[in-house]
Structure formats: C-alpha cells, structure tokens
mmCIF file of C-alpha atoms in Angstrom:
data_model
loop_
_atom_site.group_PDB
_atom_site.id
_atom_site.type_symbol
_atom_site.label_atom_id
_atom_site.label_comp_id
_atom_site.label_asym_id
_atom_site.label_seq_id
_atom_site.Cartn_x
_atom_site.Cartn_y
_atom_site.Cartn_z
ATOM 1 C CA MET A 1 -14.396 -2.924 -3.260
ATOM 2 C CA THR A 2 -12.314 -4.427 -0.496
ATOM 3 C CA GLN A 3 -13.467 -3.727 3.026
ATOM 4 C CA ILE A 4 -10.767 -2.149 5.175
ATOM 5 C CA ASN A 5 -11.048 -2.157 8.941
ATOM 6 C CA PRO A 6 -9.598 1.199 10.052
ATOM 7 C CA GLU A 7 -9.486 0.233 13.722
ATOM 8 C CA GLY A 8 -6.072 0.977 15.216
ATOM 9 C CA MET A 9 -4.778 2.704 12.077
ATOM 10 C CA LYS A 10 -2.834 5.922 12.239
ATOM 11 C CA THR A 11 -0.866 7.995 9.784
ATOM 12 C CA ALA A 12 2.595 6.557 9.160
ATOM 13 C CA ALA A 13 5.578 8.766 9.854
ATOM 14 C CA LEU A 14 7.419 8.842 6.521
ATOM 15 C CA SER A 15 10.869 10.127 5.732
ATOM 16 C CA ASP A 16 11.156 12.717 2.983
ATOM 17 C CA THR A 17 12.337 9.979 0.606
ATOM 18 C CA GLN A 18 9.434 7.693 1.473
ATOM 19 C CA PHE A 19 6.936 10.528 1.018
ATOM 20 C CA THR A 20 8.464 11.436 -2.348
ATOM 21 C CA ASN A 21 8.259 7.791 -3.472
ATOM 22 C CA LEU A 22 4.618 7.609 -2.383
ATOM 23 C CA ARG A 23 3.745 10.771 -4.318
ATOM 24 C CA GLU A 24 5.597 9.538 -7.424
ATOM 25 C CA ALA A 25 3.697 6.230 -7.308
ATOM 26 C CA GLU A 26 0.437 8.142 -6.933
ATOM 27 C CA LYS A 27 1.301 10.287 -9.945
ATOM 28 C CA LYS A 28 2.102 7.227 -12.096
ATOM 29 C CA ILE A 29 -1.160 5.529 -11.140
ATOM 30 C CA ASN A 30 -3.146 8.641 -12.015
ATOM 31 C CA GLU A 31 -1.350 9.014 -15.358
ATOM 32 C CA THR A 32 -2.129 5.372 -16.164
ATOM 33 C CA ALA A 33 -5.797 6.048 -15.401
ATOM 34 C CA GLY A 34 -5.705 8.798 -18.013
ATOM 35 C CA ASN A 35 -6.318 11.403 -15.332
ATOM 36 C CA LYS A 36 -10.029 10.537 -15.500
ATOM 37 C CA GLN A 37 -10.136 10.230 -11.734
ATOM 38 C CA GLU A 38 -7.910 11.124 -8.827
ATOM 39 C CA ILE A 39 -6.460 8.233 -6.854
ATOM 40 C CA TYR A 40 -4.791 8.881 -3.524
ATOM 41 C CA LEU A 41 -2.330 6.586 -1.784
ATOM 42 C CA LEU A 42 -2.217 6.657 1.993
ATOM 43 C CA ALA A 43 0.506 5.469 4.335
ATOM 44 C CA VAL A 44 -0.824 4.096 7.596
ATOM 45 C CA THR A 45 0.325 1.825 10.386
ATOM 46 C CA ARG A 46 -1.829 -0.375 12.586
ATOM 47 C CA ASP A 47 -1.371 -1.066 16.256
ATOM 48 C CA GLU A 48 -1.799 -4.768 16.892
#
C-alpha cells in the first residue's frame, strides 16, 4: 500500500456537483469490486 503523508491535509470544500461526481465514482468503483468491500474516496487539499 502506498504511504500517504497526511501532514497539512484538510477536507476539500466541494461544490454540490463535485460531491455528486465523487460519490458516483465511489459507487462505480464499489460495483466493479463486486461489492465485496467498501471503498471510500476522500477529497482533501494540502497546504504547502
């Protein structure tokens, strides 16, 4: 698994359309996995 450095990350402020697109992508990924596991997509930003 890839190591992710969470330092400086915060939840991204998404528009309704962006949030809907994120949820639809999440749904497609889970359907492709045969619903054998739940995969969650997160939207974050990082202060640099």
